[in-house]
mmCIF file of C-alpha atoms in Angstrom:
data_model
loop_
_atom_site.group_PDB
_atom_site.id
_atom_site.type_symbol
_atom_site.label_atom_id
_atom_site.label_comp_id
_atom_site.label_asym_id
_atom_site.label_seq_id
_atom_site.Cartn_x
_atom_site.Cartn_y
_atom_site.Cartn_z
ATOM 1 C CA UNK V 1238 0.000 0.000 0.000
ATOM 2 C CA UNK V 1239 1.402 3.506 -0.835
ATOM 3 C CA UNK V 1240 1.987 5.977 2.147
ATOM 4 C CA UNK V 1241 -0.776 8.748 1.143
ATOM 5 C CA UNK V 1242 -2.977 5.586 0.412
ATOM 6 C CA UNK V 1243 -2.182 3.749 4.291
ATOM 7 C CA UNK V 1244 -2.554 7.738 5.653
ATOM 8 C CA UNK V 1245 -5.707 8.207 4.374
ATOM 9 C CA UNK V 1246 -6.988 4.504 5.778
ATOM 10 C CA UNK V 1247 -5.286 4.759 8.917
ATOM 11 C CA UNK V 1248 -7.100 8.578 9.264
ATOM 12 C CA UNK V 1249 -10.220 6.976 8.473
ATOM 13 C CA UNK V 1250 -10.124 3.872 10.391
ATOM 14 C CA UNK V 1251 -9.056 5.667 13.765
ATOM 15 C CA UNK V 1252 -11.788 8.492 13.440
ATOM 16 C CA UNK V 1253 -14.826 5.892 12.585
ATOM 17 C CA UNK V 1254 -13.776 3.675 15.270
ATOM 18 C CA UNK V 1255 -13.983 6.741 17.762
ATOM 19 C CA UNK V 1256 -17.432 7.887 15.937
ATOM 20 C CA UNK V 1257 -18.379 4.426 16.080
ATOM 21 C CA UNK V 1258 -17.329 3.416 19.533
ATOM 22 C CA UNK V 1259 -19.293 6.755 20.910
ATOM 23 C CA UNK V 1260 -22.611 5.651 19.051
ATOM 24 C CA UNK V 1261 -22.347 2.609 20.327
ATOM 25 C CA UNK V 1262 -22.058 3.710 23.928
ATOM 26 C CA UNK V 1263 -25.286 6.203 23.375
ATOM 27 C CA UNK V 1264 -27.196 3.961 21.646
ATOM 28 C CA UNK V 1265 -26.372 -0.095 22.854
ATOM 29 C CA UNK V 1266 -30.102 -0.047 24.205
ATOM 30 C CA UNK V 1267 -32.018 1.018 21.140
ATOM 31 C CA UNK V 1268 -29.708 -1.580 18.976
ATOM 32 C CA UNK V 1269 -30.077 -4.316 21.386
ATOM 33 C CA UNK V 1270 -33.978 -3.992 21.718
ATOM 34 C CA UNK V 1271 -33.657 -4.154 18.311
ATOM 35 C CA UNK V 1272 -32.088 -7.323 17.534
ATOM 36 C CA UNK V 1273 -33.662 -8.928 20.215
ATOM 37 C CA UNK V 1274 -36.184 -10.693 18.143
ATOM 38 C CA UNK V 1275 -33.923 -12.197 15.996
ATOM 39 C CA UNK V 1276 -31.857 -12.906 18.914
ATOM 40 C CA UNK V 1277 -34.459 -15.136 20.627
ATOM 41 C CA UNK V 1278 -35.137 -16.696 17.236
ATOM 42 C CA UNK V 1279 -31.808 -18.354 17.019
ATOM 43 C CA UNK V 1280 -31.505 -18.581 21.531
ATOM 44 C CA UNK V 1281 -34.543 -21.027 21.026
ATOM 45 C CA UNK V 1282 -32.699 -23.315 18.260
ATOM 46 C CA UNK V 1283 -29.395 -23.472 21.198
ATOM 47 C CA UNK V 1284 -31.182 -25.244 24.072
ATOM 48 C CA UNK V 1285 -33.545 -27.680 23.841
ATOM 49 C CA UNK V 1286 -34.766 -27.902 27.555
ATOM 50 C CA UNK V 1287 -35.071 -24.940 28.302
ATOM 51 C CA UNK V 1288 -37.613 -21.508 26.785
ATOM 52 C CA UNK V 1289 -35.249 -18.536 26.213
ATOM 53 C CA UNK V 1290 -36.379 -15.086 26.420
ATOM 54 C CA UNK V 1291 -34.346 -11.982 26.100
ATOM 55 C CA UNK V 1292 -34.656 -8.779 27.743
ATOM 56 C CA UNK V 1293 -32.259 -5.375 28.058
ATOM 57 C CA UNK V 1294 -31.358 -4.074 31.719
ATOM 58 C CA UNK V 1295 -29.578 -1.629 33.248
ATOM 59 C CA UNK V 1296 -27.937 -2.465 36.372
ATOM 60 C CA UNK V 1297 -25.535 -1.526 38.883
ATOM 61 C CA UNK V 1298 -22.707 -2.507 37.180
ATOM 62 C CA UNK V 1299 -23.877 -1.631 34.044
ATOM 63 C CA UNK V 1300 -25.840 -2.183 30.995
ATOM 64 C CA UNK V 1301 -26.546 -5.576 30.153
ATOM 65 C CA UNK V 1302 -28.408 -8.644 28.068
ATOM 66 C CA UNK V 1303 -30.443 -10.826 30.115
ATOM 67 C CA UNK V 1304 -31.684 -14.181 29.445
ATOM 68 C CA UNK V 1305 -34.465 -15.762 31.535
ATOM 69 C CA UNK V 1306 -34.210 -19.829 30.500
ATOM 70 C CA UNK V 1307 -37.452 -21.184 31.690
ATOM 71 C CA UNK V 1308 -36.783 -24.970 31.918
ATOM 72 C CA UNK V 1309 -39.106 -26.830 30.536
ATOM 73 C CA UNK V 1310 -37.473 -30.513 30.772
ATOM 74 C CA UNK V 1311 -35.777 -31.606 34.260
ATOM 75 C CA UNK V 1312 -31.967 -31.224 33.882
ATOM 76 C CA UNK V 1313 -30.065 -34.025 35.315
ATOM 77 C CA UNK V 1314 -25.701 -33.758 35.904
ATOM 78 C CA UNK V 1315 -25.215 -37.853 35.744
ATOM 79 C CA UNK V 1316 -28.369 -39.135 37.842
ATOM 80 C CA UNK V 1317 -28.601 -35.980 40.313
ATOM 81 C CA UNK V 1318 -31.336 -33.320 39.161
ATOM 82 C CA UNK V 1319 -30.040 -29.815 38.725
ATOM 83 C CA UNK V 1320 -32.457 -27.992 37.718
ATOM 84 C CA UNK V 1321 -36.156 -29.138 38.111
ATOM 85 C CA UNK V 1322 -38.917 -28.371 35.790
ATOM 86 C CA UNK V 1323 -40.487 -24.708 35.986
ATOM 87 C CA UNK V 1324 -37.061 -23.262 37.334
ATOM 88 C CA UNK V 1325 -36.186 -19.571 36.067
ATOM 89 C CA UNK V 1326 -32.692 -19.273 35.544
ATOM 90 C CA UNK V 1327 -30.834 -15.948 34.735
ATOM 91 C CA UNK V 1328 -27.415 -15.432 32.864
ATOM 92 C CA UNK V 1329 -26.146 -11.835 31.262
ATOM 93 C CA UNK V 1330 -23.415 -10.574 28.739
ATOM 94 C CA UNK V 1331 -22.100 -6.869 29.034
ATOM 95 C CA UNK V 1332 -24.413 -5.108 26.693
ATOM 96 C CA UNK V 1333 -21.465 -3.153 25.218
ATOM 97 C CA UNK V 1334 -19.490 -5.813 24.380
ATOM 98 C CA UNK V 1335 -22.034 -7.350 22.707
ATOM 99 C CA UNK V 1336 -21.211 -4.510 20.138
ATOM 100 C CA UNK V 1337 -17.676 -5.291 19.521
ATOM 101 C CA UNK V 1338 -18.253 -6.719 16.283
ATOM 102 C CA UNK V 1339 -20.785 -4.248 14.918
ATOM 103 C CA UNK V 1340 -17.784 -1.522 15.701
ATOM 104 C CA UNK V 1341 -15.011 -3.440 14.128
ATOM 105 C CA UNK V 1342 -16.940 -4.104 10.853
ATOM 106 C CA UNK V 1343 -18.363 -1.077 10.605
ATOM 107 C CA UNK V 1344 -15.069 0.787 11.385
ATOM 108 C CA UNK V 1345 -13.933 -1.219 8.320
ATOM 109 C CA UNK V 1346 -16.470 -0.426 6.068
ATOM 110 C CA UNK V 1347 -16.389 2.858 6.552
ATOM 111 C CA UNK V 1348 -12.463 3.061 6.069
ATOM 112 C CA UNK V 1349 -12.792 0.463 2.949
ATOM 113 C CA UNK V 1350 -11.931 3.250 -0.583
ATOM 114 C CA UNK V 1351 -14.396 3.035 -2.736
ATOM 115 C CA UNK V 1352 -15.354 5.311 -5.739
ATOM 116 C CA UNK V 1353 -18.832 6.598 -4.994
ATOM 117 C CA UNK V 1354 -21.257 7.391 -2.490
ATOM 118 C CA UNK V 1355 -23.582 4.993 -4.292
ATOM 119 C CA UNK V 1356 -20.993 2.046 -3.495
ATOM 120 C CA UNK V 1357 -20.851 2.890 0.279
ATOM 121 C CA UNK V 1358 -24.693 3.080 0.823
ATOM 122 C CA UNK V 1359 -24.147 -0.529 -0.767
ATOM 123 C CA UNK V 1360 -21.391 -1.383 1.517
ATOM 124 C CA UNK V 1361 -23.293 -0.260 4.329
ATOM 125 C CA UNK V 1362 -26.345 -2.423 3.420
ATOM 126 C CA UNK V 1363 -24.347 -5.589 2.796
ATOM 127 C CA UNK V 1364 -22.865 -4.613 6.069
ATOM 128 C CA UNK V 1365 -26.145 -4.777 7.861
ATOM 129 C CA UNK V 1366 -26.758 -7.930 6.594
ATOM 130 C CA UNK V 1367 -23.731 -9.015 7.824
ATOM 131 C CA UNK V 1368 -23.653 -7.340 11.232
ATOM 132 C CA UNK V 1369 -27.088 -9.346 11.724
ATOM 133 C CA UNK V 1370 -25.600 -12.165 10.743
ATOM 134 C CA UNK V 1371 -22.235 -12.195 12.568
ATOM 135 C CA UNK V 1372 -24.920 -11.166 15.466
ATOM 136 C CA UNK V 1373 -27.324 -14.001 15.294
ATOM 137 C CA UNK V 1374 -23.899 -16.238 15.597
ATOM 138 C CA UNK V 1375 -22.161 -14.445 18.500
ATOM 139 C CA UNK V 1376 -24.883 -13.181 21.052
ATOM 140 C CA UNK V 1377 -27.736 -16.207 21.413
ATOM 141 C CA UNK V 1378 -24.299 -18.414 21.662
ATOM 142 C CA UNK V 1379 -22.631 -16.194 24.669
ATOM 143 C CA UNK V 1380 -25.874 -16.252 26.539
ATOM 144 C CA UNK V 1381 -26.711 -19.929 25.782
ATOM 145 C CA UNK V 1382 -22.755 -20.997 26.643
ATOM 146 C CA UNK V 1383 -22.894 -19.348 30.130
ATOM 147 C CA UNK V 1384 -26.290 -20.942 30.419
ATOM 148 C CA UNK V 1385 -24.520 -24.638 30.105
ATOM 149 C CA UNK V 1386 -21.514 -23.156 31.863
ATOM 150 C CA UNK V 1387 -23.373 -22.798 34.611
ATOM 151 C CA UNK V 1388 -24.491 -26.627 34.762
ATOM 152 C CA UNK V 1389 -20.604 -27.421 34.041
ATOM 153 C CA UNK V 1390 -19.642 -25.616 37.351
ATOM 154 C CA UNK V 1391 -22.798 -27.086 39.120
ATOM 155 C CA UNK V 1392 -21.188 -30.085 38.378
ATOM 156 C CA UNK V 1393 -17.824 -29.785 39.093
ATOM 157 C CA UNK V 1394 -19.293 -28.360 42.835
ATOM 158 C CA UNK V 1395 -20.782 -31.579 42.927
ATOM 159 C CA UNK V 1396 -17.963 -33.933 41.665
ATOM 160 C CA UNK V 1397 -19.212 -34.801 39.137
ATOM 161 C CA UNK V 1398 -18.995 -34.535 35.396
ATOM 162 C CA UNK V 1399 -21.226 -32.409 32.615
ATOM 163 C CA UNK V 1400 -20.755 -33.423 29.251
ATOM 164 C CA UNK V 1401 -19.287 -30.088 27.442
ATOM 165 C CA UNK V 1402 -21.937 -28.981 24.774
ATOM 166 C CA UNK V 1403 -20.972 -28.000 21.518
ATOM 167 C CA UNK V 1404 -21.924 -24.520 22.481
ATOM 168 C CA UNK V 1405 -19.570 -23.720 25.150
ATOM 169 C CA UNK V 1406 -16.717 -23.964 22.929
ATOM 170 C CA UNK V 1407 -18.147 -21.321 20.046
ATOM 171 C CA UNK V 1408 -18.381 -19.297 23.509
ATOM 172 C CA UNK V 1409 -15.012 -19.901 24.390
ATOM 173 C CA UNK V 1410 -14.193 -19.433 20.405
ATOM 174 C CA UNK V 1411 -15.807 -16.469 20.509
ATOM 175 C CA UNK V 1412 -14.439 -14.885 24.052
ATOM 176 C CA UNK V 1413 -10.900 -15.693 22.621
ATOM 177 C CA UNK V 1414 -11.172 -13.702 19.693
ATOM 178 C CA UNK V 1415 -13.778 -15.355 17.297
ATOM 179 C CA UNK V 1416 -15.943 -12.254 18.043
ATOM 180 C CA UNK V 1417 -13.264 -9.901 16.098
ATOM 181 C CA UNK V 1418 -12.293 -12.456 13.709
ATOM 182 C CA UNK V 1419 -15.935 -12.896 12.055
ATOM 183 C CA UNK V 1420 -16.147 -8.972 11.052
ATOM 184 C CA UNK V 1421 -13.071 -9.144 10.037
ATOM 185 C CA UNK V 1422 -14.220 -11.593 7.248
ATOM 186 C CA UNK V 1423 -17.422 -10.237 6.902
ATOM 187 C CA UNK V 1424 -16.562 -7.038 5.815
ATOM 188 C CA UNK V 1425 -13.774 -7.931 3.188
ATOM 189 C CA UNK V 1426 -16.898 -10.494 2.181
ATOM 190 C CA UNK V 1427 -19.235 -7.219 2.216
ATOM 191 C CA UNK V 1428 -16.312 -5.613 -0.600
ATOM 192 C CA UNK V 1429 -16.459 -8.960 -2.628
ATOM 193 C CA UNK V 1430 -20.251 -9.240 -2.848
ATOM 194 C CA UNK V 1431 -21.074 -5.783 -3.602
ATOM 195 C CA UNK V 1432 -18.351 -5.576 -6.691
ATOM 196 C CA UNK V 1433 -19.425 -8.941 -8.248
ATOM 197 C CA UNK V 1434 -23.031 -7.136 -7.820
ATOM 198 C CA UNK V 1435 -22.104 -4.216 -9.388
ATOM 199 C CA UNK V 1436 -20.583 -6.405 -12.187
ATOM 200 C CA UNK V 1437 -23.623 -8.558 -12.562
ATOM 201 C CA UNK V 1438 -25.567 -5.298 -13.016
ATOM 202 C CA UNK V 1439 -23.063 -3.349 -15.684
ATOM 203 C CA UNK V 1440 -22.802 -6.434 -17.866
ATOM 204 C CA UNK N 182 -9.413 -11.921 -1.774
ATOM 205 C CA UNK N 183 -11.341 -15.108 -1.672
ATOM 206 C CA UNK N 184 -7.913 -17.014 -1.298
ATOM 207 C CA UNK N 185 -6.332 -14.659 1.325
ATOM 208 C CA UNK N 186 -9.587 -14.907 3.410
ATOM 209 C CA UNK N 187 -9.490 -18.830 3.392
ATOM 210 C CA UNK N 188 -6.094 -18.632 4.263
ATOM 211 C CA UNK N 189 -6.476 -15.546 7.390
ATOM 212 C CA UNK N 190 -8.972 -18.147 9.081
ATOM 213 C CA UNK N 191 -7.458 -21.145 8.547
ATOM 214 C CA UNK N 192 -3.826 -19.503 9.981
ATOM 215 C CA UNK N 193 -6.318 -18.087 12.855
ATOM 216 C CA UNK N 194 -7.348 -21.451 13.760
ATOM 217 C CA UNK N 195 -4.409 -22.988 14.201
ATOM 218 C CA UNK N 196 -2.817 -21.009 15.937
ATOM 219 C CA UNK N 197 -6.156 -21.082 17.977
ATOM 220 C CA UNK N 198 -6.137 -24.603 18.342
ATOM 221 C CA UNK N 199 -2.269 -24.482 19.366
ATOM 222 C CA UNK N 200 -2.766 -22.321 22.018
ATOM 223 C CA UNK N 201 -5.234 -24.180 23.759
ATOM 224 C CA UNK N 202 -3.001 -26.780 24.210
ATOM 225 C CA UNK N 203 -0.890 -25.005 26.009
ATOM 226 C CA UNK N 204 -1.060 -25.973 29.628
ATOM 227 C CA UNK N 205 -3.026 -23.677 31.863
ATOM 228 C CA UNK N 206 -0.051 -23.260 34.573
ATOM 229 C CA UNK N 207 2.470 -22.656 31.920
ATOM 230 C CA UNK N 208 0.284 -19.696 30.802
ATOM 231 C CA UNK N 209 -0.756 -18.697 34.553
ATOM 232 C CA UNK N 210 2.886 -19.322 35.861
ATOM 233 C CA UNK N 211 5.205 -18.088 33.215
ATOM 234 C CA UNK N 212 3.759 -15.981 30.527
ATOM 235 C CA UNK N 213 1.504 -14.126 32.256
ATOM 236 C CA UNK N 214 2.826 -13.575 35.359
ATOM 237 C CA UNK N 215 6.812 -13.275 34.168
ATOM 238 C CA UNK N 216 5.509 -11.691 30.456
ATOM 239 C CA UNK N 217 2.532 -9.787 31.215
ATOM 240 C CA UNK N 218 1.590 -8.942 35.066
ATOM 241 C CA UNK N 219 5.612 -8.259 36.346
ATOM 242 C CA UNK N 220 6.071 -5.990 33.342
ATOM 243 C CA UNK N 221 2.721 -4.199 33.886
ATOM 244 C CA UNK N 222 3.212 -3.860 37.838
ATOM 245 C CA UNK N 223 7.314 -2.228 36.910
ATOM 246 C CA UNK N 224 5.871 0.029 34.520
ATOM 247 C CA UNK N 225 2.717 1.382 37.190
ATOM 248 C CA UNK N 226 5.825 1.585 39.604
ATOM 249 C CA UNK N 227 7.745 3.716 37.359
ATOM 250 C CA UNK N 228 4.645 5.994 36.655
ATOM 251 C CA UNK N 229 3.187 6.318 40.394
ATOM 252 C CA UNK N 230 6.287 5.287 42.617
ATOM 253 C CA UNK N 231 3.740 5.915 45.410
ATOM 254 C CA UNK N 232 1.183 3.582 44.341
ATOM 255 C CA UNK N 233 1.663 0.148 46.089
ATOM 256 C CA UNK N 234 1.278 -2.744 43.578
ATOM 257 C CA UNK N 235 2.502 -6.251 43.482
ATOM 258 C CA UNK N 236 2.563 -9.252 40.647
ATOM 259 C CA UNK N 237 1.248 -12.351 42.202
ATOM 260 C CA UNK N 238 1.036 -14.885 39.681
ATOM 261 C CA UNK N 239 -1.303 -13.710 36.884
ATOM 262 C CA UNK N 240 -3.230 -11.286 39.041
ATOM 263 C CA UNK N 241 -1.989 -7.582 39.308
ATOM 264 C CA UNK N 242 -2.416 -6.520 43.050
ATOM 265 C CA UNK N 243 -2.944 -3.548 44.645
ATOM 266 C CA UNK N 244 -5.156 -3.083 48.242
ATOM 267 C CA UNK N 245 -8.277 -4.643 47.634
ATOM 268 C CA UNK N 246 -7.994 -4.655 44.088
ATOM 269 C CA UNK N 247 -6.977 -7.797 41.904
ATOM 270 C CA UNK N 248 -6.783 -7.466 38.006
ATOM 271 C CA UNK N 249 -6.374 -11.490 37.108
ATOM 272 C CA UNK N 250 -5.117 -12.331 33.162
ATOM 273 C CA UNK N 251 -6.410 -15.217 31.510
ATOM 274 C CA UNK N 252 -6.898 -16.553 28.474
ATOM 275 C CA UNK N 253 -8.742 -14.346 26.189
ATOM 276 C CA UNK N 254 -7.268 -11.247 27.865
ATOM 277 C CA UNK N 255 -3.930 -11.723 27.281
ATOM 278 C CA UNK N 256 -3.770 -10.384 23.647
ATOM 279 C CA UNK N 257 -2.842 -13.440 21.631
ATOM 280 C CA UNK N 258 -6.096 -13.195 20.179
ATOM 281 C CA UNK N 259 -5.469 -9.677 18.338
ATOM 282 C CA UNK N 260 -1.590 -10.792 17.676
ATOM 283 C CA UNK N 261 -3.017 -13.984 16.176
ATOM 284 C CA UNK N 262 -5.415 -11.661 14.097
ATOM 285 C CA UNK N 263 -2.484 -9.886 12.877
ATOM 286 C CA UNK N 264 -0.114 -13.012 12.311
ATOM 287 C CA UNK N 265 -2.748 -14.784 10.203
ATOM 288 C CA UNK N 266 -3.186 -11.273 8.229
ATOM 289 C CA UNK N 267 0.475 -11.186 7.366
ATOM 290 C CA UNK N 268 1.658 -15.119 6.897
ATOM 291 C CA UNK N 269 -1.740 -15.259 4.099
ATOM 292 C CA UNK N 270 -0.815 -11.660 2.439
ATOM 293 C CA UNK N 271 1.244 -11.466 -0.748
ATOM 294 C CA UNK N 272 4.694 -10.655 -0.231
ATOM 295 C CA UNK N 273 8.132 -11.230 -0.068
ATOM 296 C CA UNK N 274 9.335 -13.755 2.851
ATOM 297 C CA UNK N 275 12.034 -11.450 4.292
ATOM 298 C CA UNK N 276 8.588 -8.538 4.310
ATOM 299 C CA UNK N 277 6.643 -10.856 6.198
ATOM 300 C CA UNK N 278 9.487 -12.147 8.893
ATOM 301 C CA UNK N 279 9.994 -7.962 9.796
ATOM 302 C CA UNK N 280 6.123 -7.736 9.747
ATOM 303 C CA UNK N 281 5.602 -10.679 11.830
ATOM 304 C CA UNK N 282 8.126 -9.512 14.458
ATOM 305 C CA UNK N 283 6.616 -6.068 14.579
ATOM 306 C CA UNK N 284 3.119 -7.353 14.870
ATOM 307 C CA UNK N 285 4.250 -9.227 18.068
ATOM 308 C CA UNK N 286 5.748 -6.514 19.340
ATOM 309 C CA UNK N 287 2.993 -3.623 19.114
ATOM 310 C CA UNK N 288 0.349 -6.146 19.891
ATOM 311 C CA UNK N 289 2.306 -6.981 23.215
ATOM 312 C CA UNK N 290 2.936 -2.905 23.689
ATOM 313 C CA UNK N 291 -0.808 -2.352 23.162
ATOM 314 C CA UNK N 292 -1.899 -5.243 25.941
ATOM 315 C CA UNK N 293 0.495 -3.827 28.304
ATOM 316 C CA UNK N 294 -0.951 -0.053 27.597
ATOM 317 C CA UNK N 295 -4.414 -1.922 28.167
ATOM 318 C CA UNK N 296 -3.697 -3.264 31.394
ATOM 319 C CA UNK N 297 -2.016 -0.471 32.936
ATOM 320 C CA UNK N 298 -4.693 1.273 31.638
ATOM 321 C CA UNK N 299 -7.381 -0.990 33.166
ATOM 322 C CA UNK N 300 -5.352 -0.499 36.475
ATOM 323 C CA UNK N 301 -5.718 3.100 36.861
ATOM 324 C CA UNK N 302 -8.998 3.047 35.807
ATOM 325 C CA UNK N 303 -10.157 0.710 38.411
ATOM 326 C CA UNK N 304 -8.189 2.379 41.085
ATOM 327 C CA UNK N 305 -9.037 6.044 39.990
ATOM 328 C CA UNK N 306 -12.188 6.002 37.756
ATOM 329 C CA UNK N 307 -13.968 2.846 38.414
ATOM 330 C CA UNK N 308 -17.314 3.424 36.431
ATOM 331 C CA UNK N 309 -15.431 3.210 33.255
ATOM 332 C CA UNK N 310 -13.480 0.251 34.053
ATOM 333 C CA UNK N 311 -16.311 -2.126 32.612
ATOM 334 C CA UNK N 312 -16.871 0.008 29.168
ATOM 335 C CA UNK N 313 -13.146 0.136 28.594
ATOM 336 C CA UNK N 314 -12.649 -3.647 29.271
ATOM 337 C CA UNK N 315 -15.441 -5.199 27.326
ATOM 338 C CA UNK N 316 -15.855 -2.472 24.655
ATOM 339 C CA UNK N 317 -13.434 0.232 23.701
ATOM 340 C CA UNK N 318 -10.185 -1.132 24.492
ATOM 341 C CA UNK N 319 -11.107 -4.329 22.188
ATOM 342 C CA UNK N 320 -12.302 -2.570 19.374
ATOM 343 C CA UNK N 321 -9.518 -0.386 19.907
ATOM 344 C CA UNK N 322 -6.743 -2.769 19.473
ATOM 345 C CA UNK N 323 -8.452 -4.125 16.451
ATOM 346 C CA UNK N 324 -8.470 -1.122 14.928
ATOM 347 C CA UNK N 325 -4.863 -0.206 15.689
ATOM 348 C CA UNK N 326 -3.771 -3.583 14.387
ATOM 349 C CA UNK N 327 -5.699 -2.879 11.581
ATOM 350 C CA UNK N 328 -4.020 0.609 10.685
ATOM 351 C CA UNK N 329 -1.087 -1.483 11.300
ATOM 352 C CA UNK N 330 -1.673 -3.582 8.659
ATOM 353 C CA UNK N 331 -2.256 -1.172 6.037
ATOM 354 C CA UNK N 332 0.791 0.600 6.292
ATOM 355 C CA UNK N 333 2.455 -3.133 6.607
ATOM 356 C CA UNK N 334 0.771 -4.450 3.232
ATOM 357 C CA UNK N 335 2.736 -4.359 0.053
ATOM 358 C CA UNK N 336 1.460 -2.227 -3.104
ATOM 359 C CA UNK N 337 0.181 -5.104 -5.022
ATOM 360 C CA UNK N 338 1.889 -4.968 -8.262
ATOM 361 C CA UNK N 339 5.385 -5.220 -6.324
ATOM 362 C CA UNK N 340 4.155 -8.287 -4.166
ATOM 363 C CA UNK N 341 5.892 -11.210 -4.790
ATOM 364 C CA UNK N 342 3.984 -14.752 -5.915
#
């Protein structure tokens, strides 16, 4: 990359990451009680014994996501019940951080050159696709993960063993960096989709 | 692009998958607490002589205050990010080596920055401790890495094959 051409990025990446970042912090509880629906779709597909529903709350130590798994099947740990039918059970993500990957993809949209407005309203809408997306992956699978988390350290208490779910390790995958690895390929995937469009279209 | 993506997530995931088998004491023991937490508590020394702070393991002490490193917050994920970035990018071998050693280096800086940072935050403004760890200091060092990168990548057209 030439100099003028990795100023100009660099100028651009820094100064939509701050816009970005401060958006985020005004407005986490309009965006989250927005994708809450979709949210809760994919939740209910992650645990079969349990009823998830979603809800934003601010609390002492800050805002967060809540999910309120009514269990709907007795949960057993080996042959000892942990969690009867009819039990409420509560577990919560930072609401902020659940924004880390909206930030990083849109800070790279918005840095990505292109040649017209036109192209970066198109950027922007494959990006909201994608931001949905990478959302619908991340956040029902941080909430679900703690849920089963939970039952793994009820178990350990116990001495005894819980089965690791599939779903604890996209947490884990996710907590150790999977949530700024999938903007990071959605958004070059954002670029790639909207120029074969625009090819499609001129040909 | 299609090729260099493939190629960023599969060098992701193994390096991924090779940390995880590294043994949790090694990590607690040695990296962090020789690496990461003994570095961080010298350079708070140096900055507030009078602040009392001690590296125990991988938790950074000081009063009732404990600031623990594990995985995930040590900032292998954002050097990995960067590693993958260079290793699947275009360019001459000797480019990459310099690139790769550099990427190391400022992503090991910019964790140390974040948890002295953290530090004085929790010890001096506490309500922003939480927003800083979970939200702007991650997107932060994703962003720097990523101005890092742009200045690291090669024009094209020079790139070797």
């Amino acid at each position: 990359m030439r100099p003028s051409d990795a100023r100009r990025i660099s100028a651009r990446i820094l100064l939509s990451w701050a816009l970005l970042s401060a958006i985020g912090l005004l407005g986490v509880r309009y965006a989250i009680e927005v994708l809450i629906p979709p949210w809760m779709l994919a939740a209910e597909t992650l645990g079969s014994s349990y009823i998830p529903v979603l809800k934003y709350r601010r609390e002492a130590e800050g805002e967060r996501l809540i999910m309120t798994a009514l269990v709907t099947r007795p949960i057993y740990v080996q042959e000892k019940l942990a969690l009867p039918r009819g039990a409420f059970i509560d577990v919560s993500i930072d609401a902020l951080h659940i924004l880390v990957p909206f930030v990083i993809l849109f800070t790279l949209l918005v840095a990505w050159p292109v040649a017209s407005l036109r192209q970066r309203a198109r950027l922007f809408a494959a990006g909201l696709a994608a931001a949905l997306g990478v959302s619908m992956l991340t956040t029902p699978a941080l909430l679900a993960g703690r849920f089963d988390l939970m039952l793994i350290e009820y178990a350990a208490q116990a001495g005894m063993k819980y089965d690791t779910p599939g779903v604890v390790y996209w947490m884990i995958f996710c907590e150790s960096g999977g949530l700024w690895l999938l903007p990071l390929l959605a958004a070059p995937l954002c670029v790639v989709v909207c120029a074969r469009w625009e090819r499609t279209r001129s040909t | 692009m299609a090729r260099f993506l493939v190629a960023f997530a599969g060098v992701y995931g193994a390096l991924e998958g090779l940390y995880f088998i590294v043994p949790d004491d090694f990590l607690r023991d040695v990296v962090y607490h020789r690496g990461i937490i003994a570095v961080g508590a010298d350079i708070i020394r140096l900055i507030t002589p009078e602040v009392p702070v001690a590296a125990s393991s991988n938790i950074l002490r000081s009063g009732a205050l404990g600031l623990e490193v594990v995985r995930g917050c040590d900032g292998a994920g954002a050097a990995f990010l960067l590693i993958a970035a260079i290793a699947s990018y275009p360019a001459r071998f000797s480019r990459k080596l310099l690139g790769l050693a550099a990427a190391v280096a400022l992503t090991y800086a910019l964790n140390e920055i974040r948890l002295v940072s953290l530090f004085y935050l929790a010890t001096r403004r506490e309500p922003w401790f939480l927003p800083v760890h979970v939200y702007f200091a991650p997107t932060l060092v994703i962003a720097l890495s990523c101005v890092y990168f742009a200045w690291w990548a090669p024009v094209r057209r020079h790139a070797a094959v």
